[in-house]
Coordinates of C-alpha atoms in Angstrom, one line a residue:
X1 CA 29.7 -5.1 36.0
X2 CA 26.0 -4.9 36.5
X3 CA 24.0 -8.1 36.5
X4 CA 22.0 -8.9 33.4
X5 CA 18.3 -7.7 33.5
X6 CA 15.8 -10.3 34.6
X7 CA 12.1 -10.8 34.0
X8 CA 9.5 -11.0 36.7
X9 CA 9.9 -14.8 37.0
X10 CA 13.7 -14.4 37.6
X11 CA 14.8 -15.6 34.2
X12 CA 17.4 -13.5 32.3
X13 CA 15.6 -11.2 29.9
X14 CA 16.1 -11.7 26.2
X15 CA 18.5 -9.2 24.6
X16 CA 16.8 -6.5 22.5
X17 CA 16.4 -7.4 18.9
X18 CA 19.1 -6.1 16.6
X19 CA 18.2 -3.3 14.3
X20 CA 19.4 -3.0 10.8
X21 CA 19.6 0.4 9.0
X22 CA 18.2 0.2 5.5
X23 CA 21.0 1.0 3.0
X24 CA 21.4 0.8 -0.8
X25 CA 23.5 -2.4 -0.3
X26 CA 20.9 -4.1 1.8
X27 CA 18.0 -3.1 -0.5
X28 CA 19.8 -4.6 -3.6
X29 CA 20.4 -7.9 -1.7
X30 CA 16.7 -8.7 -1.1
X31 CA 15.8 -12.2 -2.3
X32 CA 12.7 -14.3 -2.1
X33 CA 13.1 -16.3 1.1
X34 CA 9.7 -18.0 0.9
X35 CA 7.2 -18.4 -1.9
X36 CA 3.6 -19.6 -1.3
X37 CA 2.4 -21.1 -4.6
X38 CA -1.1 -22.0 -3.2
X39 CA -1.8 -18.5 -1.7
X40 CA -4.9 -18.2 -4.0
X41 CA -7.3 -20.9 -5.0
X42 CA -7.0 -21.7 -8.7
X43 CA -9.6 -20.4 -11.1
X44 CA -12.5 -22.8 -11.5
X45 CA -13.2 -24.1 -15.0
X46 CA -15.5 -21.8 -16.9
X47 CA -19.1 -22.9 -17.5
X48 CA -20.6 -22.9 -21.0
X49 CA -22.1 -19.5 -21.9
X50 CA -20.2 -17.7 -19.0
X51 CA -17.8 -14.9 -19.5
X52 CA -14.2 -16.3 -20.0
X53 CA -11.9 -15.8 -17.0
X54 CA -9.1 -13.2 -17.2
X55 CA -6.3 -15.6 -16.2
X56 CA -5.3 -16.8 -12.7
X57 CA -6.9 -15.3 -9.6
X58 CA -4.9 -12.7 -7.8
X59 CA -4.2 -11.5 -4.2
X60 CA -5.7 -8.0 -4.3
X61 CA -4.5 -6.5 -1.0
X62 CA -2.2 -7.2 2.0
X63 CA -1.9 -5.6 5.5
X64 CA 0.5 -5.9 8.4
X65 CA -0.4 -5.7 12.1
X66 CA 1.2 -2.9 14.0
X67 CA 4.1 -5.1 15.3
X68 CA 4.9 -6.5 11.9
X69 CA 4.4 -10.0 13.3
X70 CA 1.6 -11.0 10.9
X71 CA 0.5 -10.3 7.4
X72 CA -3.0 -10.8 6.1
X73 CA -3.9 -11.2 2.4
X74 CA -7.3 -10.8 0.6
X75 CA -7.8 -12.5 -2.7
X76 CA -10.2 -12.9 -5.6
X77 CA -11.0 -16.4 -4.3
X78 CA -12.9 -14.6 -1.4
X79 CA -10.5 -15.7 1.3
X80 CA -8.4 -14.1 4.0
X81 CA -5.1 -15.8 4.6
X82 CA -3.0 -15.1 7.7
X83 CA 0.8 -15.6 7.8
X84 CA 3.5 -15.3 10.4
X85 CA 6.3 -12.9 9.3
X86 CA 8.7 -14.4 11.8
X87 CA 8.2 -18.1 11.1
X88 CA 7.2 -17.8 7.4
X89 CA 4.2 -20.1 8.1
X90 CA 0.6 -20.0 6.9
X91 CA -1.5 -19.7 10.1
X92 CA -5.1 -19.9 8.9
X93 CA -7.5 -19.4 6.0
X94 CA -10.9 -17.6 6.6
X95 CA -13.7 -17.5 4.0
X96 CA -16.0 -14.7 3.1
X97 CA -17.9 -16.2 0.2
X98 CA -21.1 -14.3 0.9
X99 CA -19.7 -10.7 0.9
X100 CA -16.3 -11.1 -0.8
X101 CA -13.2 -9.3 0.6
X102 CA -11.0 -6.4 -0.4
X103 CA -8.8 -3.8 1.3
X104 CA -8.3 -5.5 4.7
X105 CA -6.7 -3.2 7.2
X106 CA -5.6 -4.3 10.7
X107 CA -6.9 -2.2 13.5
X108 CA -4.5 -1.6 16.5
X109 CA -5.4 -5.1 17.7
X110 CA -3.6 -8.0 15.9
X111 CA -6.8 -10.1 15.9
X112 CA -9.2 -7.7 14.2
X113 CA -9.5 -6.1 10.7
X114 CA -11.9 -3.9 8.8
X115 CA -12.5 -4.7 5.2
X116 CA -14.5 -3.7 2.2
X117 CA -17.0 -6.0 0.5
X118 CA -17.1 -7.0 -3.2
X119 CA -20.6 -8.6 -3.3
X120 CA -24.1 -8.3 -1.8
X121 CA -23.7 -4.6 -0.7
X122 CA -21.1 -1.9 0.0
X123 CA -20.9 -2.3 3.7
X124 CA -17.6 -2.1 5.5
X125 CA -17.1 -5.0 8.0
X126 CA -15.3 -5.3 11.3
X127 CA -14.0 -8.8 11.5
X128 CA -12.5 -10.9 14.3
X129 CA -9.7 -13.2 13.0
X130 CA -9.7 -15.0 16.3
X131 CA -13.1 -16.6 16.0
X132 CA -14.1 -15.7 12.4
X133 CA -17.0 -13.5 13.4
X134 CA -18.2 -10.0 12.4
X135 CA -18.1 -7.6 15.2
X136 CA -19.8 -4.6 13.5
X137 CA -21.2 -3.5 10.2
X138 CA -20.6 0.1 8.9
X139 CA -23.3 0.9 6.4
X140 CA -23.7 4.1 4.4
X141 CA -21.8 3.8 1.1
X142 CA -24.0 3.3 -2.0
X143 CA -21.0 2.3 -4.2
X144 CA -18.0 0.0 -4.0
X145 CA -15.4 1.1 -1.4
X146 CA -12.1 1.7 -3.3
X147 CA -10.0 3.2 -0.5
X148 CA -9.9 2.3 3.2
X149 CA -7.4 3.5 5.9
X150 CA -7.1 3.1 9.7
X151 CA -6.0 6.1 11.8
X152 CA -2.4 5.6 13.1
X153 CA -3.4 6.9 16.6
X154 CA -6.9 5.7 17.5
X155 CA -9.9 3.7 16.6
X156 CA -10.9 6.0 13.8
X157 CA -10.9 5.0 10.1
X158 CA -11.8 6.5 6.8
X159 CA -13.2 5.2 3.5
X160 CA -13.6 6.5 0.0
X161 CA -16.1 5.1 -2.5
X162 CA -17.2 5.3 -6.1
X163 CA -20.3 7.0 -4.7
X164 CA -18.1 10.1 -4.6
X165 CA -18.0 10.3 -0.8
X166 CA -15.5 10.0 2.0
X167 CA -16.8 8.8 5.3
X168 CA -15.1 9.0 8.7
X169 CA -15.9 6.3 11.1
X170 CA -15.1 5.0 14.6
X171 CA -14.9 1.3 15.4
X172 CA -17.1 1.8 18.4
X173 CA -20.1 3.2 16.5
X174 CA -21.9 1.8 13.4
X175 CA -22.8 5.2 12.0
X176 CA -20.3 7.4 10.3
X177 CA -19.2 10.5 12.2
X178 CA -18.2 12.6 9.1
X179 CA -19.1 12.8 5.4
X180 CA -17.4 14.6 2.6
X181 CA -19.1 14.9 -0.8
X182 CA -16.7 15.2 -3.7
X183 CA -17.0 15.6 -7.5
X184 CA -15.4 12.2 -8.3
X185 CA -14.3 8.9 -6.8
X186 CA -11.8 9.7 -3.9
X187 CA -8.8 7.9 -2.4
X188 CA -7.7 8.7 1.2
X189 CA -4.7 8.6 3.5
X190 CA -3.7 9.7 7.0
X191 CA -0.4 11.3 7.9
X192 CA 1.7 9.7 10.6
X193 CA 0.3 11.9 13.3
X194 CA -3.3 11.1 12.5
X195 CA -4.1 14.8 12.7
X196 CA -4.2 15.4 8.9
X197 CA -5.7 13.4 6.1
X198 CA -5.5 13.7 2.4
X199 CA -8.2 13.0 -0.2
X200 CA -7.2 12.5 -3.9
X201 CA -9.8 13.3 -6.5
X202 CA -9.4 11.8 -9.9
X203 CA -10.5 13.6 -13.1
X204 CA -9.7 16.8 -11.4
X205 CA -6.1 15.9 -10.5
X206 CA -6.5 17.5 -7.0
X207 CA -5.3 16.3 -3.6
X208 CA -7.1 18.0 -0.7
X209 CA -5.5 18.2 2.8
X210 CA -7.8 18.4 5.7
X211 CA -7.4 19.0 9.4
X212 CA -8.9 16.0 11.2
X213 CA -10.5 18.1 13.9
X214 CA -12.0 20.5 11.3
X215 CA -12.9 18.2 8.4
X216 CA -16.2 20.0 7.9
X217 CA -14.3 23.2 6.9
X218 CA -12.5 23.7 3.6
X219 CA -9.2 21.9 3.0
X220 CA -6.3 23.9 4.3
X221 CA -4.2 23.0 1.2
X222 CA -5.3 22.0 -2.3
X223 CA -2.5 20.4 -4.4
X224 CA -2.8 20.1 -8.2
X225 CA -1.0 17.1 -9.6
X226 CA 0.2 18.1 -13.1
X227 CA 3.2 16.5 -14.8
X228 CA 4.5 18.7 -17.7
X229 CA 6.7 15.8 -18.9
X230 CA 3.6 13.9 -20.1
X231 CA 3.1 16.5 -22.9
X232 CA 6.5 15.4 -24.3
X233 CA 5.0 11.9 -24.9
X234 CA 1.6 12.7 -26.3
X235 CA -0.5 15.8 -26.8
X236 CA -2.9 16.2 -25.2
X237 CA -1.1 14.4 -22.4
X238 CA -2.7 11.2 -21.0
X239 CA -4.4 12.1 -17.7
X240 CA -2.9 10.8 -14.4
X241 CA -5.1 8.3 -12.6
X242 CA -4.3 8.2 -8.9
X243 CA -4.9 4.9 -7.1
X244 CA -3.2 5.4 -3.7
X245 CA -1.8 8.1 -1.4
X246 CA 0.6 7.7 1.5
X247 CA 2.5 10.2 3.6
X248 CA 6.2 9.7 4.5
X249 CA 7.0 8.9 8.1
X250 CA 8.1 12.5 8.7
X251 CA 4.9 13.8 7.0
X252 CA 7.0 16.0 4.6
X253 CA 6.1 14.1 1.4
X254 CA 3.1 12.5 -0.2
X255 CA 3.7 9.4 -2.4
X256 CA 1.0 9.3 -5.1
X257 CA 0.6 5.8 -6.6
X258 CA -0.8 5.8 -10.1
X259 CA -2.1 3.2 -12.5
X260 CA 0.2 4.4 -15.3
X261 CA 3.9 4.0 -15.8
X262 CA 4.9 6.5 -13.2
X263 CA 4.4 7.3 -9.5
X264 CA 5.0 10.7 -8.0
X265 CA 6.3 12.3 -4.8
X266 CA 4.9 15.7 -3.7
X267 CA 5.9 18.2 -1.1
X268 CA 3.2 17.9 1.6
X269 CA 3.6 21.5 2.9
X270 CA 3.2 23.5 -0.2
X271 CA 2.3 21.0 -3.0
X272 CA 5.4 21.1 -5.2
X273 CA 5.9 18.1 -7.6
X274 CA 9.3 16.9 -6.6
X275 CA 9.9 13.5 -8.3
X276 CA 8.6 11.2 -10.9
X277 CA 9.4 7.5 -10.3
X278 CA 9.9 5.6 -13.5
X279 CA 11.1 2.2 -14.5
X280 CA 8.1 0.0 -13.8
X281 CA 5.1 -1.0 -16.0
X282 CA 1.8 0.4 -14.6
X283 CA -1.0 -2.0 -13.4
X284 CA -3.8 -0.4 -15.4
X285 CA -4.1 -3.6 -17.4
X286 CA -4.5 -7.1 -16.0
X287 CA -2.0 -8.7 -18.4
X288 CA 1.1 -7.4 -20.1
X289 CA -0.3 -8.5 -23.5
X290 CA -3.6 -6.6 -23.1
X291 CA -4.1 -3.4 -25.1
X292 CA -4.0 -0.1 -23.4
X293 CA -7.4 1.7 -23.2
X294 CA -7.9 5.3 -24.4
X295 CA -9.0 6.6 -21.0
X296 CA -6.9 5.8 -17.9
X297 CA -8.5 3.6 -15.3
X298 CA -7.7 2.0 -11.9
X299 CA -7.2 -1.4 -13.3
X300 CA -5.3 -3.6 -10.7
X301 CA -3.4 -0.6 -9.2
X302 CA -3.7 0.6 -5.7
X303 CA -1.7 -1.7 -3.4
X304 CA 1.6 -1.9 -5.4
X305 CA 3.6 1.0 -4.2
X306 CA 4.7 2.1 -0.6
X307 CA 7.4 3.7 1.5
X308 CA 9.9 1.8 3.6
X309 CA 9.3 2.6 7.3
X310 CA 12.2 5.2 7.3
X311 CA 10.9 6.8 4.1
X312 CA 14.3 6.5 2.5
X313 CA 13.1 4.2 -0.2
X314 CA 10.0 3.5 -2.2
X315 CA 9.1 -0.1 -3.3
X316 CA 6.7 -0.9 -6.1
X317 CA 5.3 -3.8 -8.1
X318 CA 5.0 -3.9 -11.9
X319 CA 2.8 -5.5 -14.5
X320 CA 5.8 -7.6 -15.7
X321 CA 6.2 -9.1 -12.2
X322 CA 9.4 -7.1 -11.2
X323 CA 9.9 -5.5 -7.8
X324 CA 11.2 -1.9 -8.2
X325 CA 13.1 0.0 -5.5
X326 CA 13.9 3.7 -5.7
X327 CA 16.3 5.6 -3.5
X328 CA 14.4 8.8 -2.5
X329 CA 16.9 10.2 0.1
X330 CA 18.0 13.1 -2.0
X331 CA 14.8 14.7 -3.2
X332 CA 15.0 18.3 -4.5
X333 CA 14.0 21.2 -2.2
X334 CA 11.4 23.6 -3.6
X335 CA 9.7 26.5 -1.9
X336 CA 7.5 29.5 -2.8
X337 CA 4.8 29.7 -5.4
X338 CA 4.1 26.3 -7.0
X339 CA 5.1 26.3 -10.6
X340 CA 2.9 23.7 -12.5
X341 CA 5.3 23.9 -15.5
X342 CA 8.4 22.9 -13.5
X343 CA 9.6 19.5 -14.4
X344 CA 10.0 17.0 -11.6
X345 CA 13.2 15.1 -11.0
X346 CA 12.9 11.8 -12.9
X347 CA 14.1 9.0 -10.7
X348 CA 15.3 5.7 -12.1
X349 CA 15.3 2.5 -10.0
X350 CA 18.1 1.8 -7.5
X351 CA 17.5 -1.8 -8.3
X352 CA 15.0 -4.1 -10.1
X353 CA 14.3 -7.5 -8.5
X354 CA 13.0 -10.4 -10.5
X355 CA 9.7 -11.1 -8.9
X356 CA 6.6 -13.0 -9.8
X357 CA 5.1 -14.8 -12.8
X358 CA 2.4 -12.3 -13.7
X359 CA 1.8 -8.9 -12.1
X360 CA 3.2 -8.0 -8.7
X361 CA 0.1 -6.1 -7.7
X362 CA 0.7 -5.9 -3.9
X363 CA 4.1 -4.8 -2.5
X364 CA 4.5 -3.7 1.1
X365 CA 7.6 -3.3 3.4
X366 CA 7.1 -4.7 6.9
X367 CA 6.7 -1.8 9.4
X368 CA 9.2 -3.5 11.9
X369 CA 11.2 -6.1 10.1
X370 CA 13.6 -6.0 7.2
X371 CA 11.3 -7.8 4.8
X372 CA 9.1 -7.1 1.8
X373 CA 5.9 -9.0 1.1
X374 CA 4.8 -9.1 -2.5
X375 CA 1.7 -10.7 -4.0
X376 CA -0.1 -11.4 -7.2
X377 CA -1.0 -14.9 -8.4
X378 CA 1.3 -16.1 -5.5
X379 CA 2.8 -14.7 -2.3
X380 CA 6.5 -14.0 -1.6
X381 CA 8.4 -13.0 1.5
X382 CA 11.7 -11.2 0.6
X383 CA 14.6 -11.0 3.0
X384 CA 18.1 -9.5 2.6
X385 CA 20.7 -12.1 1.6
X386 CA 23.1 -11.9 4.5
X387 CA 25.8 -14.1 3.0
X388 CA 28.8 -11.9 2.1
X389 CA 29.8 -12.1 -1.5
X390 CA 33.4 -12.9 -2.4
X391 CA 34.3 -9.3 -3.2
X392 CA 33.3 -8.1 0.3
X393 CA 35.3 -11.0 1.9
X394 CA 38.3 -10.0 -0.1
X395 CA 38.0 -6.3 0.9
X396 CA 37.7 -7.4 4.6
X397 CA 40.9 -9.5 4.4
X398 CA 42.8 -6.6 2.8
X399 CA 41.7 -4.3 5.6
X400 CA 42.9 -6.7 8.2
X401 CA 46.4 -6.8 6.5

């Protein structure tokens, strides 16, 4: 029998961490393991003559580092809060009262993030969490940044703004290295290889796919997002408002997060609309009792829907505070000419978890650990309940007989 592996100092090496395959059973057993009630500062009392507050302040965005060890939140109280995913402890709070914070994204170092500003100007800031200093400013946008993503392979990142431009950046240089002018406010996403990126253009219902090396050329694929089932609800159908894009880990599919009551999954190679994810309440409104507007808008949507790391499931928040999980392992296969009148498969949730008081406006699955982090007016860490239920124990005993 070979001796156990040792580290350089002669001690026995720790065994590799156990891996858990995600399954329908495990996904239905997720429970809140830790809830942080004070994850956002409470709303200050309104001053006479000021506009009344719209209820409690919310966490607006969350981001994991590459190893899944830490999660960072950005909130309407203009703070970052850093938490350990392994110990479930709050590590530090950093303030950005001058510029505000939104859309924080870890770089490939676990001590630095890039983030958008909400006040003063529309500069993107490169921030060190270690000593709470700005390392670089990325100026160029003339409107609020509404989409920000870091390349999965290098120090590049990409931003979309209400100034109708997408800018490509590198952490090592303050000036942008690429600019796309678009007809409307864009949202952006990289595929898992970092070689392709997608740009969603609202009001035109188009998703443009670009080769990263040839972004100055025309997109190599233009996808039209059109849902014929919406015409069954109202005519003319209410337009789809896209608020996030994300590729599956195998780059075959694009998950389109929307502010309405449905998200969509598209085929990334030809652009077929494959599935419509239903069962949640869209985050277009801030409160469940607020009236719906005539024209669709972003509202609080944008961070509430994401893939699991293996792309077998999609998790989403909801205006009513629930956490919705869809099983997307058996998506239909379509090929050939795209038929915009073909109805997508309408997927109902695998399970609906009781979540937050108020909207669950940020929901992300940890990239390395079997945990969900959800956020709204508070923050919650979800872990699978490993205690076997009575039925499973009985089945195990019967098998042993």
